[in-house]
Amino acid sequence: MTDTQTTKVDQTVVKAEARNAQLQMLNEFWHYFSANKGAVIGLVIVGIMVFVAAFAPWLAPHDAGHQYRDAFLMPPVWETGGSWKFILGTDAVGRDMLSRLIHGSRFSLFIGVIVVSISLTGGIIIGLVAGYFRGWVDGIIMRVMDIILAFPSLLMALVLVAILGPGLVNAMIAIAIVLQPHFARLTRAAVMSEANREYVTSAKVAGAGHMRLMFKTILPNCLAPLIVQATLSFSTAILDAAALGFLGMGAQPPTPEWGTMLAEAREFVLRAWWVVTFPGIAILVTVLAINLVGDGLRDALDPKLKRS
């Protein structure tokens, strides 16, 4: 066998071993994740929500913004006066509740993804800089993070939205800023625990620069707690956005966002229970499912919680 053939065989063996290692890691992850039955149920619910959000225009029986003038506050189909045309009833201006809830799932997922992406990216960069360079840089960054954390999150978001102006985009920016210190502190702690390990020292000796050390060497070993925090922050972002929408500072009518739907239905809570109950249930189920998934990820990714 020639040297070229030997090299190819060695490369094939290395690739096969890498694939087997990846499969083993995935199997181990699923073993610990699936041991938490609540996490599996939450994952199924989140999967259904993603499917509903992706195919909302085809699943919704009506246009979410169309007003049926002959169907104001029509009750759900099982109530007296209900109709199969509007399975979950209609709101005060004759819009189909089911269609608005289906389209609202899009806004909730959109809010969660954008907010977590912004806060996670900013928090990782800030935490990496603080944990890697330490000293006065770390002191200044962490004091700023402490100031943000000193305020109640919803109050801080309200102040920022009041400065930026009401609207869904500004609400997402405000929530991302409020959530960012959690990622920054978590990243800083993970970087500080990893910075003095042997593999980092070896990379320094090999001549790796600061950027490579931070983003290529240290960061990949800090991702497990960040993934768990991102999942839990996803539900927090949905809750805060709904709260801002309820207070009139988030998504503005007629946007079918669940918090805004609750705000529009406040005056009808006693005589039309469905216009308040269904958006509230949607928020409850979504946040609960995401939190259950977060618990499962924590069990699967945290070595301290893994059972032998």
GROMACS .gro file of C-alpha atoms in nm, residues 24-225:
model
  202
   24GLN     CA    1  -2.267   0.909   2.067
   25MET     CA    2  -2.292   1.267   2.195
   26LEU     CA    3  -2.637   1.307   2.037
   27ASN     CA    4  -2.755   0.977   2.184
   28GLU     CA    5  -2.628   1.077   2.527
   29PHE     CA    6  -2.794   1.417   2.498
   30TRP     CA    7  -3.129   1.262   2.401
   31HIS     CA    8  -3.100   1.005   2.679
   32TYR     CA    9  -3.077   1.269   2.950
   33PHE     CA   10  -3.322   1.505   2.778
   34SER     CA   11  -3.590   1.238   2.726
   35ALA     CA   12  -3.556   1.127   3.088
   36ASN     CA   13  -3.742   1.449   3.171
   37LYS     CA   14  -4.093   1.370   3.047
   38GLY     CA   15  -4.204   1.728   3.096
   39ALA     CA   16  -3.927   1.844   2.863
   40VAL     CA   17  -4.043   1.603   2.593
   41ILE     CA   18  -4.402   1.728   2.626
   42GLY     CA   19  -4.275   2.086   2.609
   43LEU     CA   20  -4.073   2.005   2.299
   44VAL     CA   21  -4.382   1.860   2.128
   45ILE     CA   22  -4.584   2.172   2.213
   46VAL     CA   23  -4.308   2.401   2.087
   47GLY     CA   24  -4.286   2.194   1.768
   48ILE     CA   25  -4.661   2.230   1.714
   49MET     CA   26  -4.634   2.605   1.772
   50VAL     CA   27  -4.354   2.634   1.517
   51PHE     CA   28  -4.563   2.439   1.266
   52VAL     CA   29  -4.867   2.661   1.329
   53ALA     CA   30  -4.657   2.977   1.296
   54ALA     CA   31  -4.492   2.858   0.976
   55PHE     CA   32  -4.822   2.769   0.806
   56ALA     CA   33  -5.043   3.034   0.969
   57PRO     CA   34  -5.180   3.177   0.641
   58TRP     CA   35  -5.304   2.831   0.540
   59LEU     CA   36  -5.420   2.710   0.883
   60ALA     CA   37  -5.613   3.025   0.981
   61PRO     CA   38  -5.976   2.996   0.866
   62HIS     CA   39  -6.010   3.375   0.820
   63ASP     CA   40  -5.805   3.685   0.763
   64ALA     CA   41  -5.680   3.793   1.106
   65GLY     CA   42  -5.774   4.155   1.041
   66HIS     CA   43  -6.109   4.111   0.865
   67GLN     CA   44  -6.407   4.249   1.056
   68TYR     CA   45  -6.740   4.069   1.026
   69ARG     CA   46  -6.998   4.336   1.102
   70ASP     CA   47  -7.270   4.084   1.176
   71ALA     CA   48  -7.065   3.887   1.431
   72PHE     CA   49  -6.959   4.121   1.711
   73LEU     CA   50  -6.855   3.930   2.028
   74MET     CA   51  -6.991   3.601   1.897
   75PRO     CA   52  -6.924   3.325   2.156
   76PRO     CA   53  -6.732   3.001   2.087
   77VAL     CA   54  -6.909   2.724   1.901
   78TRP     CA   55  -7.003   2.531   2.219
   79GLU     CA   56  -7.174   2.834   2.374
   80THR     CA   57  -7.533   2.937   2.300
   81GLY     CA   58  -7.528   3.158   1.992
   82GLY     CA   59  -7.194   3.021   1.869
   83SER     CA   60  -7.121   2.922   1.511
   84TRP     CA   61  -6.887   2.674   1.343
   85LYS     CA   62  -6.777   2.962   1.121
   86PHE     CA   63  -6.602   3.112   1.425
   87ILE     CA   64  -6.491   2.816   1.637
   88LEU     CA   65  -6.342   3.026   1.919
   89GLY     CA   66  -6.579   3.319   1.871
   90THR     CA   67  -6.505   3.676   1.764
   91ASP     CA   68  -6.380   3.991   1.934
   92ALA     CA   69  -6.550   4.329   1.984
   93VAL     CA   70  -6.512   4.429   1.619
   94GLY     CA   71  -6.600   4.092   1.464
   95ARG     CA   72  -6.253   3.948   1.403
   96ASP     CA   73  -6.210   3.571   1.428
   97MET     CA   74  -6.034   3.478   1.752
   98LEU     CA   75  -5.885   3.152   1.622
   99SER     CA   76  -5.728   3.323   1.321
  100ARG     CA   77  -5.582   3.598   1.538
  101LEU     CA   78  -5.438   3.345   1.782
  102ILE     CA   79  -5.278   3.147   1.499
  103HIS     CA   80  -5.121   3.459   1.348
  104GLY     CA   81  -5.020   3.573   1.697
  105SER     CA   82  -4.796   3.267   1.731
  106ARG     CA   83  -4.583   3.414   1.453
  107PHE     CA   84  -4.528   3.733   1.648
  108SER     CA   85  -4.442   3.544   1.965
  109LEU     CA   86  -4.180   3.329   1.791
  110PHE     CA   87  -4.047   3.631   1.603
  111ILE     CA   88  -4.014   3.829   1.927
  112GLY     CA   89  -3.840   3.543   2.105
  113VAL     CA   90  -3.592   3.475   1.825
  114ILE     CA   91  -3.500   3.841   1.767
  115VAL     CA   92  -3.472   3.933   2.136
  116VAL     CA   93  -3.267   3.627   2.228
  117SER     CA   94  -3.041   3.671   1.924
  118ILE     CA   95  -2.966   4.035   2.009
  119SER     CA   96  -2.920   3.982   2.383
  120LEU     CA   97  -2.720   3.660   2.338
  121THR     CA   98  -2.483   3.813   2.082
  122GLY     CA   99  -2.427   4.129   2.284
  123GLY     CA  100  -2.398   3.941   2.612
  124ILE     CA  101  -2.142   3.695   2.473
  125ILE     CA  102  -1.921   3.973   2.336
  126ILE     CA  103  -1.940   4.179   2.654
  127GLY     CA  104  -1.888   3.876   2.878
  128LEU     CA  105  -1.593   3.751   2.672
  129VAL     CA  106  -1.418   4.088   2.691
  130ALA     CA  107  -1.481   4.122   3.066
  131GLY     CA  108  -1.381   3.767   3.157
  132TYR     CA  109  -1.076   3.751   2.930
  133PHE     CA  110  -0.911   4.089   2.993
  134ARG     CA  111  -1.024   4.130   3.356
  135GLY     CA  112  -0.888   4.433   3.543
  136TRP     CA  113  -1.045   4.775   3.496
  137VAL     CA  114  -1.225   4.663   3.179
  138ASP     CA  115  -1.404   4.393   3.374
  139GLY     CA  116  -1.484   4.637   3.655
  140ILE     CA  117  -1.645   4.897   3.430
  141ILE     CA  118  -1.848   4.645   3.229
  142MET     CA  119  -1.978   4.460   3.532
  143ARG     CA  120  -2.078   4.779   3.713
  144VAL     CA  121  -2.284   4.883   3.411
  145MET     CA  122  -2.446   4.538   3.407
  146ASP     CA  123  -2.517   4.565   3.781
  147ILE     CA  124  -2.690   4.900   3.728
  148ILE     CA  125  -2.918   4.749   3.463
  149LEU     CA  126  -2.995   4.450   3.686
  150ALA     CA  127  -3.075   4.680   3.979
  151PHE     CA  128  -3.400   4.784   3.809
  152PRO     CA  129  -3.702   4.551   3.775
  153SER     CA  130  -3.687   4.413   3.422
  154LEU     CA  131  -4.035   4.520   3.316
  155LEU     CA  132  -3.989   4.869   3.462
  156MET     CA  133  -3.658   4.908   3.282
  157ALA     CA  134  -3.818   4.791   2.956
  158LEU     CA  135  -4.103   5.039   3.004
  159VAL     CA  136  -3.858   5.326   3.055
  160LEU     CA  137  -3.663   5.232   2.742
  161VAL     CA  138  -3.979   5.200   2.532
  162ALA     CA  139  -4.098   5.536   2.663
  163ILE     CA  140  -3.769   5.686   2.541
  164LEU     CA  141  -3.765   5.504   2.206
  165GLY     CA  142  -4.140   5.526   2.143
  166PRO     CA  143  -4.419   5.264   2.146
  167GLY     CA  144  -4.398   4.986   1.892
  168LEU     CA  145  -4.304   4.622   1.851
  169VAL     CA  146  -3.950   4.689   1.723
  170ASN     CA  147  -3.867   4.928   2.006
  171ALA     CA  148  -4.018   4.687   2.258
  172MET     CA  149  -3.793   4.407   2.131
  173ILE     CA  150  -3.486   4.632   2.153
  174ALA     CA  151  -3.577   4.731   2.508
  175ILE     CA  152  -3.631   4.370   2.619
  176ALA     CA  153  -3.303   4.264   2.458
  177ILE     CA  154  -3.114   4.533   2.650
  178VAL     CA  155  -3.279   4.424   2.975
  179LEU     CA  156  -3.193   4.056   2.919
  180GLN     CA  157  -2.837   4.117   2.799
  181PRO     CA  158  -2.671   4.141   3.147
  182HIS     CA  159  -2.777   3.783   3.228
  183PHE     CA  160  -2.584   3.651   2.927
  184ALA     CA  161  -2.290   3.882   2.997
  185ARG     CA  162  -2.251   3.766   3.357
  186LEU     CA  163  -2.293   3.400   3.263
  187THR     CA  164  -2.037   3.427   2.982
  188ARG     CA  165  -1.791   3.613   3.207
  189ALA     CA  166  -1.813   3.344   3.475
  190ALA     CA  167  -1.765   3.065   3.221
  191VAL     CA  168  -1.469   3.241   3.056
  192MET     CA  169  -1.300   3.300   3.391
  193SER     CA  170  -1.331   2.931   3.477
  194GLU     CA  171  -1.193   2.823   3.139
  195ALA     CA  172  -0.918   3.084   3.087
  196ASN     CA  173  -0.658   2.910   3.306
  197ARG     CA  174  -0.708   2.558   3.173
  198GLU     CA  175  -0.429   2.372   2.998
  199TYR     CA  176  -0.577   2.382   2.649
  200VAL     CA  177  -0.597   2.762   2.665
  201THR     CA  178  -0.236   2.783   2.784
  202SER     CA  179  -0.130   2.552   2.500
  203ALA     CA  180  -0.307   2.775   2.247
  204LYS     CA  181  -0.128   3.080   2.389
  205VAL     CA  182   0.208   2.906   2.363
  206ALA     CA  183   0.125   2.810   2.003
  207GLY     CA  184   0.089   3.183   1.925
  208ALA     CA  185  -0.289   3.222   1.910
  209GLY     CA  186  -0.406   3.584   1.923
  210HIS     CA  187  -0.663   3.731   2.157
  211MET     CA  188  -0.952   3.703   1.912
  212ARG     CA  189  -0.877   3.340   1.833
  213LEU     CA  190  -0.839   3.256   2.200
  214MET     CA  191  -1.169   3.419   2.290
  215PHE     CA  192  -1.391   3.306   2.003
  216LYS     CA  193  -1.228   2.983   1.881
  217THR     CA  194  -1.071   2.835   2.192
  218ILE     CA  195  -1.268   2.947   2.498
  219LEU     CA  196  -1.619   3.030   2.373
  220PRO     CA  197  -1.713   2.682   2.236
  221ASN     CA  198  -1.655   2.539   2.585
  222CYS     CA  199  -1.889   2.797   2.742
  223LEU     CA  200  -2.193   2.735   2.524
  224ALA     CA  201  -2.384   2.478   2.732
  225PRO     CA  202  -2.506   2.717   3.006
   0.00000   0.00000   0.00000
